[in-house]
Every structure is written in C-alpha cells, then in structure tokens.
CSV table of C-alpha atoms in Angstrom, one decimal:
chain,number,residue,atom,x,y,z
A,1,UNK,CA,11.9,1.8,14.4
A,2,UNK,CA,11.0,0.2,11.0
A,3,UNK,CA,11.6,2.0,7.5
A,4,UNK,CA,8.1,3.2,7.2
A,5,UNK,CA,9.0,5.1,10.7
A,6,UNK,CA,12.4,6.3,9.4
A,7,UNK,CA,10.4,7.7,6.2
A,8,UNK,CA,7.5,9.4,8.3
A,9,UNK,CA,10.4,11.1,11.1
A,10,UNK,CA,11.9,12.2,7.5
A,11,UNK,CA,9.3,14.1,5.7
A,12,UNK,CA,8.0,15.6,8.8
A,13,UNK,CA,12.0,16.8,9.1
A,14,UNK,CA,11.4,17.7,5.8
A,15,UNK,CA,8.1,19.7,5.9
A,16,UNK,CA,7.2,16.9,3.2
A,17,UNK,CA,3.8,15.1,2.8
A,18,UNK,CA,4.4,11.5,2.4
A,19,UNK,CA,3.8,10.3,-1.4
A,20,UNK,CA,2.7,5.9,-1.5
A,21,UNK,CA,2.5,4.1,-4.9
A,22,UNK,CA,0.9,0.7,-5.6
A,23,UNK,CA,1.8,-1.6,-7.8
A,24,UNK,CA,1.0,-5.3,-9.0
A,25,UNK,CA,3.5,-7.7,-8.7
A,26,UNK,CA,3.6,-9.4,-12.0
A,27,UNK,CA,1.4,-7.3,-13.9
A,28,UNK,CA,1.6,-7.2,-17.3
A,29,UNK,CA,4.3,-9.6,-16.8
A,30,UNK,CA,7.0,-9.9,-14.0
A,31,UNK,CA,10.3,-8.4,-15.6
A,32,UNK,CA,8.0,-5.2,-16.4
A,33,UNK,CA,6.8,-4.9,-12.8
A,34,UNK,CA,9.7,-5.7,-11.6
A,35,UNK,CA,11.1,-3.1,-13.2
A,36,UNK,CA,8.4,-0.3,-12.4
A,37,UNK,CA,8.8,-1.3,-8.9
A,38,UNK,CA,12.9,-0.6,-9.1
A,39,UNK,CA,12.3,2.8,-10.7
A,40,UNK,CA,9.6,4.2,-7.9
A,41,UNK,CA,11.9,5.5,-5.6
A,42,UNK,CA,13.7,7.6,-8.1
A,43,UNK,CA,10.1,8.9,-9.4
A,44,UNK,CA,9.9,10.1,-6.0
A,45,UNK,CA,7.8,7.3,-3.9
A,46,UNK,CA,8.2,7.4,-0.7
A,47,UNK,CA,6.6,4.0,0.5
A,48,UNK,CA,5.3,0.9,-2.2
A,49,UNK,CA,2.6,-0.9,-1.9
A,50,UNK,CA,3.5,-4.1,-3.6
A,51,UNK,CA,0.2,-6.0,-4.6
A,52,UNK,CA,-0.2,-9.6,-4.2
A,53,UNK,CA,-2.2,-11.3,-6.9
A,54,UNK,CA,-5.1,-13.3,-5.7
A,55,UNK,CA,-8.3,-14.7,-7.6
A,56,UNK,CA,-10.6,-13.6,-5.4
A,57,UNK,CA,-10.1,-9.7,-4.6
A,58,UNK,CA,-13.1,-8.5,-3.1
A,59,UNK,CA,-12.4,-5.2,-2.2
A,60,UNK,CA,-10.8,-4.2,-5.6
A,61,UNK,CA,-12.2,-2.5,-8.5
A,62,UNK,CA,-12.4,-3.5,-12.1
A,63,UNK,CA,-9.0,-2.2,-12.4
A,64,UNK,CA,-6.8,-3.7,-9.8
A,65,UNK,CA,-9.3,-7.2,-10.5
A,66,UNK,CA,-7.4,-7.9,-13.8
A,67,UNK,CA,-4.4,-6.7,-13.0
A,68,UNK,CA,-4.4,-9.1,-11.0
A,69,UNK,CA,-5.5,-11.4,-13.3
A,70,UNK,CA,-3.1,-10.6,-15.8
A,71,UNK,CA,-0.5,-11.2,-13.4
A,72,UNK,CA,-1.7,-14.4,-12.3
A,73,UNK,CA,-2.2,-15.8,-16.0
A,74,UNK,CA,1.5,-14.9,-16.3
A,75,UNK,CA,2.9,-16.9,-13.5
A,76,UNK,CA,2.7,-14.5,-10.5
A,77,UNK,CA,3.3,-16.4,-7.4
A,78,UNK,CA,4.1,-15.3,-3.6
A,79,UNK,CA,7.9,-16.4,-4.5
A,80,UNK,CA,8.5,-14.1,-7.6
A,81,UNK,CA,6.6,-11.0,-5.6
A,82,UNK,CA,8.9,-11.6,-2.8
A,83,UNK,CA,12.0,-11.5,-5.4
A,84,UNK,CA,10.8,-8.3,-6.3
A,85,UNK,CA,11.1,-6.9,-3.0
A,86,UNK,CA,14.6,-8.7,-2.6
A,87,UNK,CA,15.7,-7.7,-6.0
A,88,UNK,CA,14.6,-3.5,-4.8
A,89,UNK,CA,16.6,-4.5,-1.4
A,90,UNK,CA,20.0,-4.6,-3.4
A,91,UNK,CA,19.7,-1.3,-4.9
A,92,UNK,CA,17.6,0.0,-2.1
A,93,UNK,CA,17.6,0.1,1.7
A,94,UNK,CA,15.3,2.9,2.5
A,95,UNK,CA,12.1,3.1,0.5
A,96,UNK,CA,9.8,0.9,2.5
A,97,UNK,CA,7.7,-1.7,0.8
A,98,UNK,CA,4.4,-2.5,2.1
A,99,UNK,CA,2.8,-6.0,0.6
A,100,UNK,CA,-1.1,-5.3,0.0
A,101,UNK,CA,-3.2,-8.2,-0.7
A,102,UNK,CA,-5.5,-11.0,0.6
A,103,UNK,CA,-4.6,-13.7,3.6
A,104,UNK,CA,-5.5,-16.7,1.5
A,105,UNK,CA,-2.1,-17.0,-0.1
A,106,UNK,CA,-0.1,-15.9,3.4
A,107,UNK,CA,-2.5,-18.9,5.3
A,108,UNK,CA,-1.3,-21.2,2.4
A,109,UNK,CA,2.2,-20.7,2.8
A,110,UNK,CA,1.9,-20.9,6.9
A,111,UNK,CA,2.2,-17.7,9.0
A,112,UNK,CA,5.6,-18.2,10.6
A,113,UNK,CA,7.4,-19.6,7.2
A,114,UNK,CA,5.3,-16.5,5.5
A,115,UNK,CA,6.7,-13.7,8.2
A,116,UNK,CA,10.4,-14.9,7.6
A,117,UNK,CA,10.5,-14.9,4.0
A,118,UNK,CA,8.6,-11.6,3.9
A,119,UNK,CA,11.4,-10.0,6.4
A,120,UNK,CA,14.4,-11.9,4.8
A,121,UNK,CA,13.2,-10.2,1.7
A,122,UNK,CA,12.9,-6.6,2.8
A,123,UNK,CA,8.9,-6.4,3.1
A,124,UNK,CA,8.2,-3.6,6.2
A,125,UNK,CA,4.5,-3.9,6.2
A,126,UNK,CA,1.4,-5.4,5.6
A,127,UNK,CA,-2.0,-4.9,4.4
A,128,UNK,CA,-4.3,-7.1,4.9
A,129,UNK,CA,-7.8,-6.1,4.2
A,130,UNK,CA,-9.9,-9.2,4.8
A,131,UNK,CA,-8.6,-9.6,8.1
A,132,UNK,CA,-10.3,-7.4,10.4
A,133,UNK,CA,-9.1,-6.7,14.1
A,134,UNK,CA,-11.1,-9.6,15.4
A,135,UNK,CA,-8.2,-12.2,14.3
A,136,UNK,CA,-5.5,-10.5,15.1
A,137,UNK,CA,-3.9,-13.4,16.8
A,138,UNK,CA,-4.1,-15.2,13.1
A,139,UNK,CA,-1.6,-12.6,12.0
A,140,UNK,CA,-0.9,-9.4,12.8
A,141,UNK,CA,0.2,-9.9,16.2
A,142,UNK,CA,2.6,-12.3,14.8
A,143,UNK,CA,3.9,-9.8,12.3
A,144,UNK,CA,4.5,-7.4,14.5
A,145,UNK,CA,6.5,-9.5,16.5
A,146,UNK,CA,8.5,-10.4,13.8
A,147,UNK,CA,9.2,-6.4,12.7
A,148,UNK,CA,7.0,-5.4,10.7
A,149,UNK,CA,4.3,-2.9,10.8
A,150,UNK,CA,0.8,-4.2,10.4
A,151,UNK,CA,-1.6,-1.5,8.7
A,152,UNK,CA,-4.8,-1.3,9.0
A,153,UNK,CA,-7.4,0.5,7.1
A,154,UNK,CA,-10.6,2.9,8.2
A,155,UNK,CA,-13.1,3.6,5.7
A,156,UNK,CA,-16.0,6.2,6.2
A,157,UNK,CA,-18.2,3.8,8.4
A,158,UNK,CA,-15.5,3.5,10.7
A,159,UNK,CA,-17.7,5.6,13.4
A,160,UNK,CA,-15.9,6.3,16.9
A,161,UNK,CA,-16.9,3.4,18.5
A,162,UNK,CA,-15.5,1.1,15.8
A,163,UNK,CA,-12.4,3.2,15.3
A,164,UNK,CA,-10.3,1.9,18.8
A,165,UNK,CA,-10.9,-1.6,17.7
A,166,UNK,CA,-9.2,-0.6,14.3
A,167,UNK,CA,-6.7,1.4,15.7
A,168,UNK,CA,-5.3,-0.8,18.6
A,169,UNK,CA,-2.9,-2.6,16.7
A,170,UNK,CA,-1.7,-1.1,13.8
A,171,UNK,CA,1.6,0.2,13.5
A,172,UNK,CA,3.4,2.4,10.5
A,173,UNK,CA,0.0,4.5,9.1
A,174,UNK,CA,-3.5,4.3,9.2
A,175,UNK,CA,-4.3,3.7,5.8
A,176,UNK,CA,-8.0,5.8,5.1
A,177,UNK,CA,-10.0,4.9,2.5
A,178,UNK,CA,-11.6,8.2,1.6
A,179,UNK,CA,-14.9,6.8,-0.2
A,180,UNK,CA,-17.4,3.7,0.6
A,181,UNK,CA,-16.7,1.4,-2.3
A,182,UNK,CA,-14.0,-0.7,-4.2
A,183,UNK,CA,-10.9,1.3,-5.3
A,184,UNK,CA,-11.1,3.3,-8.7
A,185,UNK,CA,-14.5,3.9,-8.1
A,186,UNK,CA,-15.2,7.3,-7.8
A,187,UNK,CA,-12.9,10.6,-7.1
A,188,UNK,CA,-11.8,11.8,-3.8
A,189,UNK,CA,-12.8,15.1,-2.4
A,190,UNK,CA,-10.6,16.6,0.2
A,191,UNK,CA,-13.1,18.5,1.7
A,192,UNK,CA,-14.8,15.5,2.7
A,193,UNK,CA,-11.2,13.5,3.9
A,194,UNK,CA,-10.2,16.6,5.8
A,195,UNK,CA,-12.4,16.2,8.5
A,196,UNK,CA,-12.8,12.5,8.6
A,197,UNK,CA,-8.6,12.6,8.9
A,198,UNK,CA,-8.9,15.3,11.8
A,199,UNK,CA,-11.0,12.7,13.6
A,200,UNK,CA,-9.1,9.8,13.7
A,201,UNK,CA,-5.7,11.8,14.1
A,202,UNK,CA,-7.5,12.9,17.5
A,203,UNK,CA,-7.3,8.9,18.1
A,204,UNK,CA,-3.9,8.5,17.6
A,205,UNK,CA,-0.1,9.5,16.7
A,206,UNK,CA,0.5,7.3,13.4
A,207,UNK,CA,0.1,9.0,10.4
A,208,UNK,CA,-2.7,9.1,8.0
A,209,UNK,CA,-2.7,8.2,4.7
A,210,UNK,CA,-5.6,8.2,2.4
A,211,UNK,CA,-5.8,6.2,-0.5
A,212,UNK,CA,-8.8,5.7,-3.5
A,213,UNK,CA,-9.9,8.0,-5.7
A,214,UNK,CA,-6.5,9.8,-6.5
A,215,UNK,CA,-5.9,10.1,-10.2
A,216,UNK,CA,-4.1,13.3,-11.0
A,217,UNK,CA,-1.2,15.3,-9.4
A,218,UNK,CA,-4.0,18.2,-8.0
A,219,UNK,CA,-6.1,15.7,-6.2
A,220,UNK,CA,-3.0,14.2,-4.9
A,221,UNK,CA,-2.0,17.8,-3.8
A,222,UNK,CA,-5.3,18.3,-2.5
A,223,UNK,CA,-5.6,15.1,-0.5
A,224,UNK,CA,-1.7,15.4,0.5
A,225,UNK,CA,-2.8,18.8,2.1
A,226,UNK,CA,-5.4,17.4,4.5
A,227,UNK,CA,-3.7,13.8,5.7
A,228,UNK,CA,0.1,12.8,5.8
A,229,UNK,CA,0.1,11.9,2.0
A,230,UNK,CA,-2.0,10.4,-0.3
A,231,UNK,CA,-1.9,6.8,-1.9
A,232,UNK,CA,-2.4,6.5,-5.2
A,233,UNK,CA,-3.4,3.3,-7.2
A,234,UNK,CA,-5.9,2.4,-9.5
A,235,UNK,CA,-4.7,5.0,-12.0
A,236,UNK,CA,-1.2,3.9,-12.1
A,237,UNK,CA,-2.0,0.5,-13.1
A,238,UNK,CA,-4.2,1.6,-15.4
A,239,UNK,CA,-1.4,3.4,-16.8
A,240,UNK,CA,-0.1,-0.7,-16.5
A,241,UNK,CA,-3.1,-1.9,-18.2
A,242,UNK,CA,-2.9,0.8,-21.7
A,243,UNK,CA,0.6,-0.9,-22.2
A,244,UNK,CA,2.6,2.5,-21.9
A,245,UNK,CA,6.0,1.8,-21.3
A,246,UNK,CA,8.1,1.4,-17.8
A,247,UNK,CA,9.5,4.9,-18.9
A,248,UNK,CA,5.8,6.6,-19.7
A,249,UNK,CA,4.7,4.9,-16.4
A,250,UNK,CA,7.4,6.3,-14.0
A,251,UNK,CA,7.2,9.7,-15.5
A,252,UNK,CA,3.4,9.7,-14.8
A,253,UNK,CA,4.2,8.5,-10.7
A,254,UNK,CA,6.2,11.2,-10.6
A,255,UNK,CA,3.9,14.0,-11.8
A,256,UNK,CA,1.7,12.1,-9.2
A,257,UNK,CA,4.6,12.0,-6.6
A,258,UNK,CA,5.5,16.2,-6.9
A,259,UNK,CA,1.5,16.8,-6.2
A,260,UNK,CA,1.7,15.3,-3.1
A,261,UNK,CA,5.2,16.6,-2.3
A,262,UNK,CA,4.3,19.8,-3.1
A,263,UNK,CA,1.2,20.2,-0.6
C-alpha cells in the first residue's frame, strides 16, 4: 500500500471524491513554489502533482510551456524539485506527491540513482507521459519495484483494444485526459467524461481521475461527480503566471478543492 492507496481507501471511507493539484516546481521562482506546494494540503489537496521542468514539453499547453520556462530560467533543476518534496515530507507524511514530467531528465540522471532519490525524498508516483506501455522495462517496471505507483494516462482515442495495453501496469489511478489536445485547451464536459470513465472502470479497480479542462470549482464538481476526482492544472498556474500571491493562490485551490469535495 503506497500513500496514494492510503488516500483512495480514505475518501472512499469518507464518501469523498478525490481532489489532485499540479504544480510547477520552480515556477515563478523556487522559494514561491515551494511554498505553494507546502500550503496544498491545508487548501484541501488530496494528492500533488509536482511538475518537472523540461524544455521540450510536448504535450503541454501554452500555459504549463512557460511555466516551465520560467522555472527553468530560474534555476529549476531535478535536485531543487526533489527538495521540494523532501522539504513537504517534514511537515507532511500523508498527502501523496506524484512527479509529472518528461523522461529526458530521469534518463539523464540514470534510472536506478533517479528511483532512489525520488523515494528517499517522499515522491509516491510517477507520470510519465512520453513513455508509452511499450518501454515499460525502461522505467516503470523499475519504479514499481522500487514502491512507487507508476500512472498512466488514457485519453479519448484510447479505444478498447488499446486500453489493456495502457492499463496493464499502472498502479495508484488512471489518470484520464478528458479532451484530445494539450492541457488548457479547451473546457471539460462531464457529460462527455461520464461515459468514457464508466468504460475504463469496467477494465479495472484503480481509480479514475480526469484531468484537463478544469478551471472553476462547478466543473470540478461536475467532473468529480462522474470519476474519482478531478485534476486540476493549467488554471492554477495561471493563477502562478498573473503573479497573485502564495496566499491568493491557495485560497483559489481551495475553492477548486471544496468543488470536487463537495460532488
């Protein structure tokens, strides 16, 4: 049982719907993240999705691209985003932390070196998206040996022939991407997740989480009513991006958090 296992055995104790925030590590700069990231769990976040900078983000919208960039300009490195997660750990032993990013900077730093700083630092999960289940040897069958859950996303050309393959091994949640794009691209409509969620819970017992296209606390309601929870994103760090203040930020993750929570 990893954290993200604990939370999910939790909220369905609970009668809860599951409520995931992403954030970019050094973005505007890493004492501010840093310090959004230590105030999520009291907003109400039940799992982070800590983002990992990287100049090449292909499946990332305008948004999350210069975050990134910003981060990156200001010294983000693998290193300080894992201090992040280690700094969280001391204050925090429950709130999962999922690291989202690309596998260029993991390959870099070497996949065994790369799985034991990650889990010495308090990381539960990954995201990879530019690895599909194809290489799974390359790293997430190494990461779940080493405890943590590997997460894979479906999108809405993941038909049913493709969606074993994606399914067979992810742990923690399925992460579904609930429109055919880059994230902050256009709203999610529940009525279309609904179904689409129905299906691939027929395929299997994790959770289901959809993410993209979540900007306000009634679509996070709304999406939170049809899945396990809903991920929201881009419109946090645009939040980042407008220079509102840690404050201003966590009080608008936690408007987004009680939507969810309240579905």
């Amino acid at each position: 049982m990893t954290r993200i296992d604990d939370t999910f055995a939790r909220l369905r104790a609970e009668g809860k719907k599951a409520f995931v925030s992403y954030i970019m590590a050094g973005d505007p700069d890493f004492e501010t993240s840093r310090e959004i990231v230590l105030g999520l769990p009291g907003a109400g976040v039940d799992i982070i999705e800590l983002g990992l900078p990287f100049t090449d983000p292909m499946a990332d919208g305008p948004t999350i691209q210069l975050a990134g960039q910003r981060a990156l300009a200001n010294g983000q490195t693998l290193d300080r985003t894992l201090q992040i997660a280690r700094d969280l750990r001391v204050r925090d032993d429950r709130t999962p932390i999922v690291l989202m990013g690309y596998y260029n900077p993991i390959h870099s730093r070497g996949v065994p070196l790369f799985l034991e700083q990650a889990k010495a630092a308090g990381i539960d999960g990954l995201i990879v998206v530019d690895l599909p289940p194809e290489e799974d040897a390359e790293l997430c069958i190494p990461a779940q040996k080493a405890g943590l859950n590997f997460i894979r996303l479906a999108t809405p050309t993941t038909d049913d022939r493709r969606l074993p393959t994606v399914l067979q091994n992810t742990s923690g949640f399925v992460y579904y991407v609930s429109i055919t794009g880059i994230t902050g691209a256009a709203a999610a409509q529940a009525t279309d997740v609904g179904p689409e969620v129905a299906r691939i819970k027929a395929a299997t017992n994790l959770p289901v989480i959809v993410g993209f296209g979540i900007r306000t606390p009634e679509s996070a309601r709304a999406i939170a009513e049809v899945a396990d929870g809903a991920v929201v994103g881009s419109a946090i760090v645009s939040e980042v991006a407008q220079g509102r203040t840690p404050a201003e930020i966590l009080a608008f993750v936690k408007s987004l958090a009680d939507g969810a929570h309240s579905a």
